Amino acid sequence: MRKNTNSLLLDIGWCEWVSFPALKIPAIEAQVVMDSKQSILNIFDFSTFKEGEDLIISFGVHPIQNNTDVEIYSVMPVKTRRLVSFEDGSREWCYVIETEMRIGSLKKNIDLTLVNREDTTFRLHLASQTIKSLVRVNPKKSYLTGQILKGFSPSMA
């Protein structure tokens, strides 16, 4: 008898709540992007510095959509840099970090490409390619892992 591996996959929608414990981000809304190979976190106020041989980046994140009142700052080692092409045709070298992501019951280390562009609705674009062997994405549904911030307001942060 053959085991059905699909039953072990986590069902997620096109939009989900994600957390990054090492970045001190308890929750951020993510748009799950089907045709992307890299996950992108929109940041602001970033700087880099050397710590021994390691390149370190400090940056801020506004985790709540359409709100710049709540700011979370993180400091992480840079894993690499990547040339990113944007929809407007511009290209930039962006820093990449590796960190643990939690979505529903799933915990996984992923690469996050950090971009200094906050003009998008979603501050996190999660590439389904990075978690494709662990999840099943339903593009017609959202928040299948739960509405963890229902009733959340900036004063609660």
C-alpha positions as YAML, in Angstrom:
chain: A
units: angstrom
residues:
- id: 1
  name: MET
  ca: [0.00, 0.00, 0.00]
- id: 2
  name: ARG
  ca: [1.40, 3.36, -1.04]
- id: 3
  name: LYS
  ca: [1.44, 6.19, 1.48]
- id: 4
  name: ASN
  ca: [-0.32, 9.41, 0.40]
- id: 5
  name: THR
  ca: [2.33, 12.10, 0.91]
- id: 6
  name: ASN
  ca: [-0.18, 14.85, 0.05]
- id: 7
  name: SER
  ca: [-1.90, 14.27, 3.40]
- id: 8
  name: LEU
  ca: [1.31, 15.38, 5.14]
- id: 9
  name: LEU
  ca: [1.40, 18.76, 3.38]
- id: 10
  name: LEU
  ca: [0.33, 21.95, 5.14]
- id: 11
  name: ASP
  ca: [-2.55, 23.67, 3.33]
- id: 12
  name: ILE
  ca: [-1.98, 27.40, 2.88]
- id: 13
  name: GLY
  ca: [-3.76, 30.11, 0.94]
- id: 14
  name: TRP
  ca: [-2.52, 32.91, -1.31]
- id: 15
  name: CYS
  ca: [-2.19, 35.11, 1.80]
- id: 16
  name: GLU
  ca: [-1.07, 33.88, 5.23]
- id: 17
  name: TRP
  ca: [0.36, 35.11, 8.54]
- id: 18
  name: VAL
  ca: [4.06, 34.30, 8.96]
- id: 19
  name: SER
  ca: [6.44, 34.86, 11.85]
- id: 20
  name: PHE
  ca: [10.22, 35.22, 12.04]
- id: 21
  name: PRO
  ca: [11.38, 34.63, 15.64]
- id: 22
  name: ALA
  ca: [15.03, 35.58, 15.05]
- id: 23
  name: LEU
  ca: [13.92, 38.86, 13.46]
- id: 24
  name: LYS
  ca: [11.55, 39.54, 16.40]
- id: 25
  name: ILE
  ca: [8.60, 39.64, 13.96]
- id: 26
  name: PRO
  ca: [5.71, 37.86, 15.71]
- id: 27
  name: ALA
  ca: [3.43, 38.19, 12.67]
- id: 28
  name: ILE
  ca: [3.52, 39.66, 9.19]
- id: 29
  name: GLU
  ca: [1.06, 39.16, 6.34]
- id: 30
  name: ALA
  ca: [2.64, 37.32, 3.44]
- id: 31
  name: GLN
  ca: [1.49, 37.14, -0.14]
- id: 32
  name: VAL
  ca: [2.37, 33.67, -1.41]
- id: 33
  name: VAL
  ca: [3.85, 34.17, -4.88]
- id: 34
  name: MET
  ca: [3.54, 31.13, -7.12]
- id: 35
  name: ASP
  ca: [6.02, 32.05, -9.87]
- id: 36
  name: SER
  ca: [8.89, 33.40, -7.76]
- id: 37
  name: LYS
  ca: [12.01, 31.59, -6.63]
- id: 38
  name: GLN
  ca: [12.97, 34.12, -3.95]
- id: 39
  name: SER
  ca: [11.14, 35.38, -0.91]
- id: 40
  name: ILE
  ca: [11.31, 39.15, -0.46]
- id: 41
  name: LEU
  ca: [11.01, 41.16, 2.74]
- id: 42
  name: ASN
  ca: [10.48, 44.90, 2.31]
- id: 43
  name: ILE
  ca: [12.67, 46.82, 4.76]
- id: 44
  name: PHE
  ca: [13.65, 50.41, 5.58]
- id: 45
  name: ASP
  ca: [16.45, 52.24, 7.40]
- id: 46
  name: PHE
  ca: [19.14, 49.64, 6.75]
- id: 47
  name: SER
  ca: [22.90, 49.78, 7.23]
- id: 48
  name: THR
  ca: [25.70, 47.26, 7.03]
- id: 49
  name: PHE
  ca: [28.85, 46.82, 9.08]
- id: 50
  name: LYS
  ca: [31.63, 44.29, 9.54]
- id: 51
  name: GLU
  ca: [31.92, 42.08, 12.60]
- id: 52
  name: GLY
  ca: [35.21, 40.25, 12.17]
- id: 53
  name: GLU
  ca: [34.99, 38.70, 8.71]
- id: 54
  name: ASP
  ca: [31.18, 38.71, 8.65]
- id: 55
  name: LEU
  ca: [29.02, 41.34, 6.98]
- id: 56
  name: ILE
  ca: [26.08, 42.26, 9.22]
- id: 57
  name: ILE
  ca: [22.92, 44.14, 8.25]
- id: 58
  name: SER
  ca: [20.63, 46.06, 10.57]
- id: 59
  name: PHE
  ca: [17.21, 47.02, 9.24]
- id: 60
  name: GLY
  ca: [13.68, 47.98, 10.13]
- id: 61
  name: VAL
  ca: [10.41, 46.36, 9.08]
- id: 62
  name: HIS
  ca: [6.88, 47.73, 9.18]
- id: 63
  name: PRO
  ca: [5.04, 44.42, 9.70]
- id: 64
  name: ILE
  ca: [1.50, 45.79, 9.44]
- id: 65
  name: GLN
  ca: [0.10, 46.65, 6.01]
- id: 66
  name: ASN
  ca: [-0.56, 50.34, 5.34]
- id: 67
  name: ASN
  ca: [0.91, 51.28, 8.71]
- id: 68
  name: THR
  ca: [4.30, 52.80, 9.47]
- id: 69
  name: ASP
  ca: [3.66, 53.37, 13.19]
- id: 70
  name: VAL
  ca: [4.81, 49.88, 14.21]
- id: 71
  name: GLU
  ca: [8.53, 49.35, 13.59]
- id: 72
  name: ILE
  ca: [10.60, 46.26, 14.32]
- id: 73
  name: TYR
  ca: [14.39, 46.38, 14.06]
- id: 74
  name: SER
  ca: [16.63, 43.38, 13.46]
- id: 75
  name: VAL
  ca: [20.33, 42.64, 13.06]
- id: 76
  name: MET
  ca: [21.41, 39.59, 11.04]
- id: 77
  name: PRO
  ca: [24.48, 38.24, 9.24]
- id: 78
  name: VAL
  ca: [24.38, 38.65, 5.46]
- id: 79
  name: LYS
  ca: [24.43, 35.33, 3.61]
- id: 80
  name: THR
  ca: [24.99, 36.76, 0.11]
- id: 81
  name: ARG
  ca: [23.84, 39.45, -2.30]
- id: 82
  name: ARG
  ca: [21.51, 38.94, -5.24]
- id: 83
  name: LEU
  ca: [20.66, 41.03, -8.29]
- id: 84
  name: VAL
  ca: [16.91, 41.64, -8.19]
- id: 85
  name: SER
  ca: [14.81, 42.82, -11.14]
- id: 86
  name: PHE
  ca: [11.72, 44.84, -10.29]
- id: 87
  name: GLU
  ca: [8.45, 45.27, -12.17]
- id: 88
  name: ASP
  ca: [9.40, 48.83, -13.22]
- id: 89
  name: GLY
  ca: [12.44, 47.42, -15.07]
- id: 90
  name: SER
  ca: [15.03, 48.60, -12.53]
- id: 91
  name: ARG
  ca: [17.60, 46.26, -11.03]
- id: 92
  name: GLU
  ca: [19.38, 46.41, -7.69]
- id: 93
  name: TRP
  ca: [21.85, 44.35, -5.70]
- id: 94
  name: CYS
  ca: [20.03, 43.28, -2.52]
- id: 95
  name: TYR
  ca: [21.22, 41.56, 0.63]
- id: 96
  name: VAL
  ca: [20.06, 38.04, 1.49]
- id: 97
  name: ILE
  ca: [19.76, 36.62, 5.00]
- id: 98
  name: GLU
  ca: [18.82, 33.16, 6.22]
- id: 99
  name: THR
  ca: [16.33, 32.86, 9.07]
- id: 100
  name: GLU
  ca: [13.68, 30.58, 10.53]
- id: 101
  name: MET
  ca: [10.17, 31.15, 9.23]
- id: 102
  name: ARG
  ca: [7.02, 29.84, 10.90]
- id: 103
  name: ILE
  ca: [3.74, 29.47, 9.08]
- id: 104
  name: GLY
  ca: [1.01, 27.48, 10.78]
- id: 105
  name: SER
  ca: [2.67, 24.37, 12.20]
- id: 106
  name: LEU
  ca: [5.59, 24.59, 9.76]
- id: 107
  name: LYS
  ca: [9.09, 25.75, 10.79]
- id: 108
  name: LYS
  ca: [11.72, 26.11, 8.08]
- id: 109
  name: ASN
  ca: [14.90, 28.08, 7.49]
- id: 110
  name: ILE
  ca: [14.57, 30.15, 4.35]
- id: 111
  name: ASP
  ca: [16.54, 32.77, 2.47]
- id: 112
  name: LEU
  ca: [14.99, 36.24, 2.57]
- id: 113
  name: THR
  ca: [16.02, 38.85, 0.03]
- id: 114
  name: LEU
  ca: [15.83, 42.27, 1.67]
- id: 115
  name: VAL
  ca: [14.60, 45.13, -0.54]
- id: 116
  name: ASN
  ca: [14.30, 48.76, 0.41]
- id: 117
  name: ARG
  ca: [10.88, 49.29, -1.20]
- id: 118
  name: GLU
  ca: [7.85, 49.73, 0.99]
- id: 119
  name: ASP
  ca: [5.43, 50.85, -1.69]
- id: 120
  name: THR
  ca: [3.83, 47.41, -1.94]
- id: 121
  name: THR
  ca: [0.74, 46.30, -0.05]
- id: 122
  name: PHE
  ca: [2.40, 43.16, 1.29]
- id: 123
  name: ARG
  ca: [5.69, 43.67, 3.14]
- id: 124
  name: LEU
  ca: [6.52, 39.98, 2.62]
- id: 125
  name: HIS
  ca: [6.37, 38.10, -0.68]
- id: 126
  name: LEU
  ca: [6.81, 34.42, 0.11]
- id: 127
  name: ALA
  ca: [8.03, 32.34, -2.81]
- id: 128
  name: SER
  ca: [6.11, 29.09, -2.89]
- id: 129
  name: GLN
  ca: [9.23, 27.50, -4.44]
- id: 130
  name: THR
  ca: [11.04, 27.80, -1.08]
- id: 131
  name: ILE
  ca: [8.44, 25.64, 0.70]
- id: 132
  name: LYS
  ca: [6.85, 23.71, -2.18]
- id: 133
  name: SER
  ca: [7.74, 20.27, -0.83]
- id: 134
  name: LEU
  ca: [6.05, 21.11, 2.49]
- id: 135
  name: VAL
  ca: [2.85, 22.93, 1.53]
- id: 136
  name: ARG
  ca: [-0.09, 22.79, -0.81]
- id: 137
  name: VAL
  ca: [-1.14, 26.30, -1.94]
- id: 138
  name: ASN
  ca: [-4.79, 27.03, -2.65]
- id: 139
  name: PRO
  ca: [-4.77, 30.27, -4.70]
- id: 140
  name: LYS
  ca: [-8.51, 30.78, -4.13]
- id: 141
  name: LYS
  ca: [-8.32, 30.81, -0.32]
- id: 142
  name: SER
  ca: [-6.52, 32.88, 2.30]
- id: 143
  name: TYR
  ca: [-5.53, 32.48, 5.96]
- id: 144
  name: LEU
  ca: [-5.92, 28.69, 5.98]
- id: 145
  name: THR
  ca: [-3.44, 28.52, 8.89]
- id: 146
  name: GLY
  ca: [-5.54, 30.93, 10.97]
- id: 147
  name: GLN
  ca: [-6.42, 34.55, 11.59]
- id: 148
  name: ILE
  ca: [-3.81, 35.01, 14.30]
- id: 149
  name: LEU
  ca: [-4.07, 38.77, 14.39]
- id: 150
  name: LYS
  ca: [-7.82, 39.19, 14.25]
- id: 151
  name: GLY
  ca: [-8.53, 42.35, 16.21]
- id: 152
  name: PHE
  ca: [-4.87, 43.38, 16.24]
- id: 153
  name: SER
  ca: [-4.18, 47.09, 16.49]
- id: 154
  name: PRO
  ca: [-0.87, 49.01, 16.39]
- id: 155
  name: SER
  ca: [-1.27, 49.96, 20.07]
- id: 156
  name: MET
  ca: [-0.95, 46.26, 20.96]
- id: 157
  name: ALA
  ca: [2.57, 45.95, 19.54]
...
